[in-house]
PDB file of C-alpha atoms in Angstrom:
ATOM      1  CA  MET A 882     -80.840 -57.525-119.839  1.00 48.00           C
ATOM      2  CA  GLU A 883     -83.573 -55.478-119.325  1.00 59.00           C
ATOM      3  CA  ASN A 884     -87.537 -56.650-119.708  1.00 64.00           C
ATOM      4  CA  THR A 885     -88.860 -54.565-122.261  1.00 58.00           C
ATOM      5  CA  PRO A 886     -91.872 -54.011-123.047  1.00 64.00           C
ATOM      6  CA  ASP A 887     -93.212 -56.044-126.924  1.00 71.00           C
ATOM      7  CA  HIS A 888     -95.048 -52.692-128.563  1.00 72.00           C
ATOM      8  CA  GLY A 889     -95.681 -54.781-131.872  1.00 73.00           C
ATOM      9  CA  ARG A 890     -96.719 -57.621-129.919  1.00 78.00           C
ATOM     10  CA  THR A 891     -99.546 -55.709-128.187  1.00 84.00           C
ATOM     11  CA  VAL A 892    -100.083 -53.753-131.347  1.00 83.00           C
ATOM     12  CA  ARG A 893    -100.656 -56.988-133.233  1.00 82.00           C
ATOM     13  CA  ASN A 894    -102.370 -58.797-130.568  1.00 87.00           C
ATOM     14  CA  GLY A 895    -104.800 -56.064-129.902  1.00 87.00           C
ATOM     15  CA  SER A 896    -105.795 -55.506-133.330  1.00 88.00           C
ATOM     16  CA  ILE A 897    -106.225 -59.407-133.242  1.00 90.00           C
ATOM     17  CA  ALA A 898    -108.678 -58.976-130.433  1.00 90.00           C
ATOM     18  CA  MET A 899    -110.554 -55.997-131.784  1.00 90.00           C
ATOM     19  CA  ILE A 900    -111.240 -57.487-135.310  1.00 91.00           C
ATOM     20  CA  ALA A 901    -112.789 -61.073-133.437  1.00 91.00           C
ATOM     21  CA  LEU A 902    -114.528 -58.684-131.048  1.00 90.00           C
ATOM     22  CA  GLY A 903    -115.907 -56.983-133.987  1.00 90.00           C
ATOM     23  CA  VAL A 904    -116.995 -60.019-135.756  1.00 91.00           C
ATOM     24  CA  LEU A 905    -118.821 -61.911-132.720  1.00 90.00           C
ATOM     25  CA  LEU A 906    -121.067 -58.724-131.927  1.00 88.00           C
ATOM     26  CA  PHE A 907    -121.525 -58.636-135.699  1.00 87.00           C
ATOM     27  CA  VAL A 908    -122.773 -62.208-136.135  1.00 85.00           C
ATOM     28  CA  LEU A 909    -124.154 -61.990-132.529  1.00 84.00           C
ATOM     29  CA  SER A 910    -126.273 -58.406-133.301  1.00 79.00           C
ATOM     30  CA  LEU A 911    -127.060 -60.505-137.255  1.00 77.00           C
ATOM     31  CA  VAL A 912    -128.262 -63.839-135.422  1.00 78.00           C
ATOM     32  CA  TYR A 913    -130.003 -63.035-132.134  1.00 72.00           C
ATOM     33  CA  LEU A 914    -130.263 -59.260-131.019  1.00 69.00           C
ATOM     34  CA  ILE A 915    -132.564 -57.748-134.423  1.00 65.00           C
ATOM     35  CA  PRO A 916    -133.928 -61.052-135.003  1.00 63.00           C
ATOM     36  CA  HIS A 917    -135.144 -61.669-131.778  1.00 64.00           C
ATOM     37  CA  ASP A 918    -136.366 -57.934-130.976  1.00 64.00           C
ATOM     38  CA  MET A 919    -138.521 -57.912-134.217  1.00 67.00           C
ATOM     39  CA  GLY A 920    -139.477 -61.112-134.107  1.00 66.00           C
ATOM     40  CA  VAL A 921    -141.045 -61.155-130.743  1.00 73.00           C
ATOM     41  CA  THR A 922    -142.853 -57.852-131.016  1.00 73.00           C
ATOM     42  CA  SER A 923    -143.796 -58.344-135.024  1.00 73.00           C
ATOM     43  CA  ASP A 924    -145.741 -61.660-133.753  1.00 76.00           C
ATOM     44  CA  LEU A 925    -147.432 -59.775-130.230  1.00 82.00           C
ATOM     45  CA  ARG A 926    -148.637 -56.716-132.273  1.00 78.00           C
ATOM     46  CA  SER A 927    -149.737 -59.595-135.288  1.00 81.00           C
ATOM     47  CA  ARG A 928    -151.374 -62.161-133.358  1.00 86.00           C
ATOM     48  CA  GLY A 929    -151.445 -61.217-129.604  1.00 86.00           C
ATOM     49  CA  VAL A 930    -153.903 -61.370-127.400  1.00 90.00           C
ATOM     50  CA  HIS A 931    -154.415 -58.234-124.696  1.00 90.00           C
ATOM     51  CA  THR A 932    -155.217 -60.461-121.488  1.00 93.00           C
ATOM     52  CA  PRO A 933    -154.852 -59.066-117.660  1.00 94.00           C
ATOM     53  CA  ALA A 934    -152.205 -61.221-116.002  1.00 94.00           C
ATOM     54  CA  VAL A 935    -150.631 -60.946-111.996  1.00 95.00           C
ATOM     55  CA  VAL A 936    -146.862 -60.357-111.798  1.00 94.00           C
ATOM     56  CA  THR A 937    -145.526 -63.372-110.024  1.00 94.00           C
ATOM     57  CA  GLU A 938    -141.535 -62.477-109.387  1.00 92.00           C
ATOM     58  CA  CYS A 939    -139.952 -59.820-110.300  1.00 88.00           C
ATOM     59  CA  THR A 940    -135.737 -60.617-110.398  1.00 87.00           C
ATOM     60  CA  GLU A 941    -133.653 -57.579-110.592  1.00 83.00           C
ATOM     61  CA  VAL A 942    -131.177 -56.912-113.681  1.00 78.00           C
ATOM     62  CA  SER A 943    -129.696 -53.847-112.531  1.00 66.00           C
ATOM     63  CA  GLY A 944    -129.030 -51.907-109.616  1.00 57.00           C
ATOM     64  CA  PRO A 945    -129.570 -47.888-108.321  1.00 54.00           C
ATOM     65  CA  ARG A 946    -126.035 -47.178-109.628  1.00 57.00           C
ATOM     66  CA  ASP A 947    -126.791 -48.637-113.340  1.00 53.00           C
ATOM     67  CA  ASN A 948    -130.281 -47.390-114.052  1.00 52.00           C
ATOM     68  CA  PRO A 949    -132.004 -45.272-110.844  1.00 50.00           C
ATOM     69  CA  ALA A 950    -135.323 -46.593-112.181  1.00 50.00           C
ATOM     70  CA  GLY A 951    -133.638 -50.110-111.825  1.00 57.00           C
ATOM     71  CA  ASN A 952    -134.539 -53.113-114.578  1.00 78.00           C
ATOM     72  CA  ALA A 953    -136.799 -56.079-114.011  1.00 81.00           C
ATOM     73  CA  ASP A 954    -136.693 -59.695-115.026  1.00 85.00           C
ATOM     74  CA  CYS A 955    -140.433 -60.399-114.381  1.00 90.00           C
ATOM     75  CA  ARG A 956    -142.692 -63.658-114.173  1.00 93.00           C
ATOM     76  CA  VAL A 957    -146.178 -63.056-115.179  1.00 94.00           C
ATOM     77  CA  ARG A 958    -149.294 -65.496-114.526  1.00 96.00           C
ATOM     78  CA  PHE A 959    -152.225 -64.988-116.710  1.00 95.00           C
ATOM     79  CA  THR A 960    -155.341 -67.424-117.893  1.00 94.00           C
ATOM     80  CA  THR A 961    -156.024 -67.774-121.545  1.00 92.00           C
ATOM     81  CA  PRO A 962    -159.532 -67.770-123.380  1.00 90.00           C
ATOM     82  CA  GLY A 963    -159.563 -71.373-122.961  1.00 90.00           C
ATOM     83  CA  GLY A 964    -158.709 -71.651-118.907  1.00 91.00           C
ATOM     84  CA  THR A 965    -155.493 -72.812-119.679  1.00 92.00           C
ATOM     85  CA  SER A 966    -153.354 -71.078-116.731  1.00 94.00           C
ATOM     86  CA  VAL A 967    -150.450 -70.089-117.791  1.00 94.00           C
ATOM     87  CA  GLU A 968    -146.588 -68.365-115.735  1.00 95.00           C
ATOM     88  CA  THR A 969    -143.930 -67.102-117.965  1.00 93.00           C
ATOM     89  CA  ARG A 970    -141.168 -64.791-118.328  1.00 91.00           C
ATOM     90  CA  LEU A 971    -141.874 -61.245-119.939  1.00 89.00           C
ATOM     91  CA  ALA A 972    -139.915 -60.575-122.818  1.00 83.00           C
ATOM     92  CA  TYR A 973    -138.649 -57.553-122.120  1.00 79.00           C
ATOM     93  CA  VAL A 974    -137.293 -56.025-118.842  1.00 75.00           C
ATOM     94  CA  THR A 975    -139.229 -53.589-117.046  1.00 80.00           C
ATOM     95  CA  ASP A 976    -138.529 -51.015-114.319  1.00 75.00           C
ATOM     96  CA  THR A 977    -142.508 -50.195-113.940  1.00 77.00           C
ATOM     97  CA  ILE A 978    -144.102 -53.231-112.138  1.00 84.00           C
ATOM     98  CA  LYS A 979    -143.306 -55.082-108.986  1.00 84.00           C
ATOM     99  CA  ALA A 980    -144.337 -58.857-107.523  1.00 88.00           C
ATOM    100  CA  ARG A 981    -148.072 -58.712-107.283  1.00 90.00           C
ATOM    101  CA  ASP A 982    -148.994 -55.816-109.598  1.00 91.00           C
ATOM    102  CA  THR A 983    -151.774 -56.571-111.803  1.00 93.00           C
ATOM    103  CA  VAL A 984    -151.036 -55.666-115.491  1.00 93.00           C
ATOM    104  CA  THR A 985    -151.974 -56.233-118.916  1.00 91.00           C
ATOM    105  CA  VAL A 986    -150.148 -58.381-121.239  1.00 91.00           C
ATOM    106  CA  VAL A 987    -150.100 -59.438-124.582  1.00 92.00           C
ATOM    107  CA  TYR A 988    -149.384 -63.012-125.183  1.00 92.00           C
ATOM    108  CA  ASP A 989    -148.559 -65.285-128.589  1.00 89.00           C
ATOM    109  CA  PRO A 990    -151.791 -68.155-128.446  1.00 90.00           C
ATOM    110  CA  ARG A 991    -148.947 -69.871-131.004  1.00 88.00           C
ATOM    111  CA  HIS A 992    -146.800 -70.197-128.273  1.00 85.00           C
ATOM    112  CA  THR A 993    -148.168 -68.691-124.732  1.00 87.00           C
ATOM    113  CA  ASP A 994    -144.795 -68.958-122.920  1.00 86.00           C
ATOM    114  CA  VAL A 995    -143.935 -65.494-125.260  1.00 85.00           C
ATOM    115  CA  ALA A 996    -145.546 -62.357-123.559  1.00 89.00           C
ATOM    116  CA  ALA A 997    -144.737 -58.910-123.149  1.00 86.00           C
ATOM    117  CA  LEU A 998    -146.805 -56.138-121.029  1.00 84.00           C
ATOM    118  CA  ALA A 999    -148.467 -54.288-123.699  1.00 80.00           C
ATOM    119  CA  SER A1000    -145.848 -50.786-123.260  1.00 77.00           C
ATOM    120  CA  SER A1001    -143.438 -52.802-124.007  1.00 76.00           C
ATOM    121  CA  ILE A1002    -144.135 -53.656-127.853  1.00 73.00           C
ATOM    122  CA  GLY A1003    -145.309 -49.827-128.275  1.00 62.00           C
ATOM    123  CA  PHE A1004    -143.696 -47.718-130.846  1.00 57.00           C
ATOM    124  CA  TRP A1005    -141.295 -45.758-128.964  1.00 58.00           C
ATOM    125  CA  ASN A1006    -140.164 -48.722-126.698  1.00 61.00           C
ATOM    126  CA  SER A1007    -139.850 -50.992-129.752  1.00 59.00           C
ATOM    127  CA  LEU A1008    -138.008 -47.763-131.888  1.00 59.00           C
ATOM    128  CA  GLY A1009    -135.328 -47.792-128.436  1.00 60.00           C
ATOM    129  CA  ARG A1010    -134.721 -51.420-128.273  1.00 62.00           C
ATOM    130  CA  ASN A1011    -133.650 -51.509-132.559  1.00 66.00           C
ATOM    131  CA  VAL A1012    -131.894 -48.279-131.889  1.00 73.00           C
ATOM    132  CA  LEU A1013    -129.869 -50.326-129.715  1.00 73.00           C
ATOM    133  CA  ASP A1014    -129.742 -53.175-132.109  1.00 75.00           C
ATOM    134  CA  VAL A1015    -128.351 -50.912-135.036  1.00 79.00           C
ATOM    135  CA  VAL A1016    -125.803 -48.737-132.960  1.00 84.00           C
ATOM    136  CA  ALA A1017    -124.236 -52.920-132.189  1.00 84.00           C
ATOM    137  CA  LEU A1018    -124.413 -53.445-135.319  1.00 84.00           C
ATOM    138  CA  VAL A1019    -122.329 -50.038-136.121  1.00 89.00           C
ATOM    139  CA  ALA A1020    -119.985 -50.365-133.631  1.00 90.00           C
ATOM    140  CA  SER A1021    -119.399 -54.193-134.795  1.00 90.00           C
ATOM    141  CA  VAL A1022    -118.448 -53.256-138.490  1.00 91.00           C
ATOM    142  CA  VAL A1023    -115.846 -49.778-136.987  1.00 93.00           C
ATOM    143  CA  MET A1024    -114.254 -52.246-134.599  1.00 92.00           C
ATOM    144  CA  THR A1025    -113.499 -54.739-137.113  1.00 92.00           C
ATOM    145  CA  LEU A1026    -112.397 -51.996-140.275  1.00 93.00           C
ATOM    146  CA  LEU A1027    -110.247 -50.490-137.645  1.00 92.00           C
ATOM    147  CA  GLY A1028    -108.522 -53.175-136.072  1.00 91.00           C
ATOM    148  CA  LEU A1029    -108.160 -54.526-139.788  1.00 92.00           C
ATOM    149  CA  ALA A1030    -106.595 -51.046-140.126  1.00 92.00           C
ATOM    150  CA  VAL A1031    -104.419 -51.056-137.350  1.00 90.00           C
ATOM    151  CA  HIS A1032    -103.142 -54.916-138.544  1.00 89.00           C
ATOM    152  CA  LEU A1033    -102.173 -54.174-141.811  1.00 89.00           C
ATOM    153  CA  ALA A1034    -100.798 -51.322-141.128  1.00 88.00           C
ATOM    154  CA  TYR A1035     -98.439 -53.155-138.297  1.00 86.00           C
ATOM    155  CA  ARG A1036     -97.489 -55.761-140.947  1.00 85.00           C
ATOM    156  CA  ARG A1037     -96.676 -52.750-143.836  1.00 86.00           C
ATOM    157  CA  LEU A1038     -94.596 -50.775-141.194  1.00 83.00           C
ATOM    158  CA  THR A1039     -92.788 -54.304-139.794  1.00 80.00           C
ATOM    159  CA  ARG A1040     -92.162 -55.289-143.853  1.00 79.00           C
ATOM    160  CA  ALA A1041     -90.875 -52.259-144.546  1.00 71.00           C
ATOM    161  CA  ARG A1042     -88.243 -52.441-141.445  1.00 71.00           C
ATOM    162  CA  ARG A1043     -86.876 -56.227-142.756  1.00 70.00           C
ATOM    163  CA  ARG A1044     -86.451 -55.512-146.239  1.00 65.00           C
ATOM    164  CA  PRO A1045     -82.774 -54.638-146.811  1.00 65.00           C
ATOM    165  CA  ARG A1046     -82.702 -50.632-148.660  1.00 63.00           C
ATOM    166  CA  ARG A1047     -82.151 -51.343-152.511  1.00 66.00           C
ATOM    167  CA  GLY A1048     -77.701 -50.124-152.725  1.00 60.00           C
ATOM    168  CA  SER A1049     -77.039 -51.433-149.217  1.00 57.00           C
ATOM    169  CA  GLU A1050     -76.733 -55.242-150.386  1.00 58.00           C
ATOM    170  CA  PRO A1051     -72.736 -56.315-150.726  1.00 58.00           C
ATOM    171  CA  ALA A1052     -71.113 -56.376-153.213  1.00 55.00           C
ATOM    172  CA  THR A1053     -70.098 -59.508-154.758  1.00 59.00           C
ATOM    173  CA  SER A1054     -66.702 -59.949-156.287  1.00 51.00           C
TER     174      SER A1054
END
């Protein structure tokens, strides 16, 4: 016997995988991406304190092939008005700074471990992050619905093949 591929199983498994990934991305968008970006930006805009800081280290997270400008996850050190020295990771990756640069950060006085570059919480940067979050949300819904449609169509077609045709039933004597 020849090994023939089972296209039906491939379609079924692919549609189930698409549904699962769509639901996972949907939950991730609603539970983490959107609340995190909106929460950090909102907190820093409403009660954030602007202060000078020194960049202590930057770790590249995407190389020149991915993004010609590069993106780095950076840590900064600043001093609060009370004299406490704080070192924390910036809330958003950046491509504009490097280690030993002096920058202006905005930090939350209630949670000094939350800080971002002042330019990162500006209108255009926030809008860009929010658009990506909404795109992820829409993509998750489309993936889920498309996977569900393919799965239901597959089930309908395979059931139609299994049913005997009317009039072809054996006569009983």
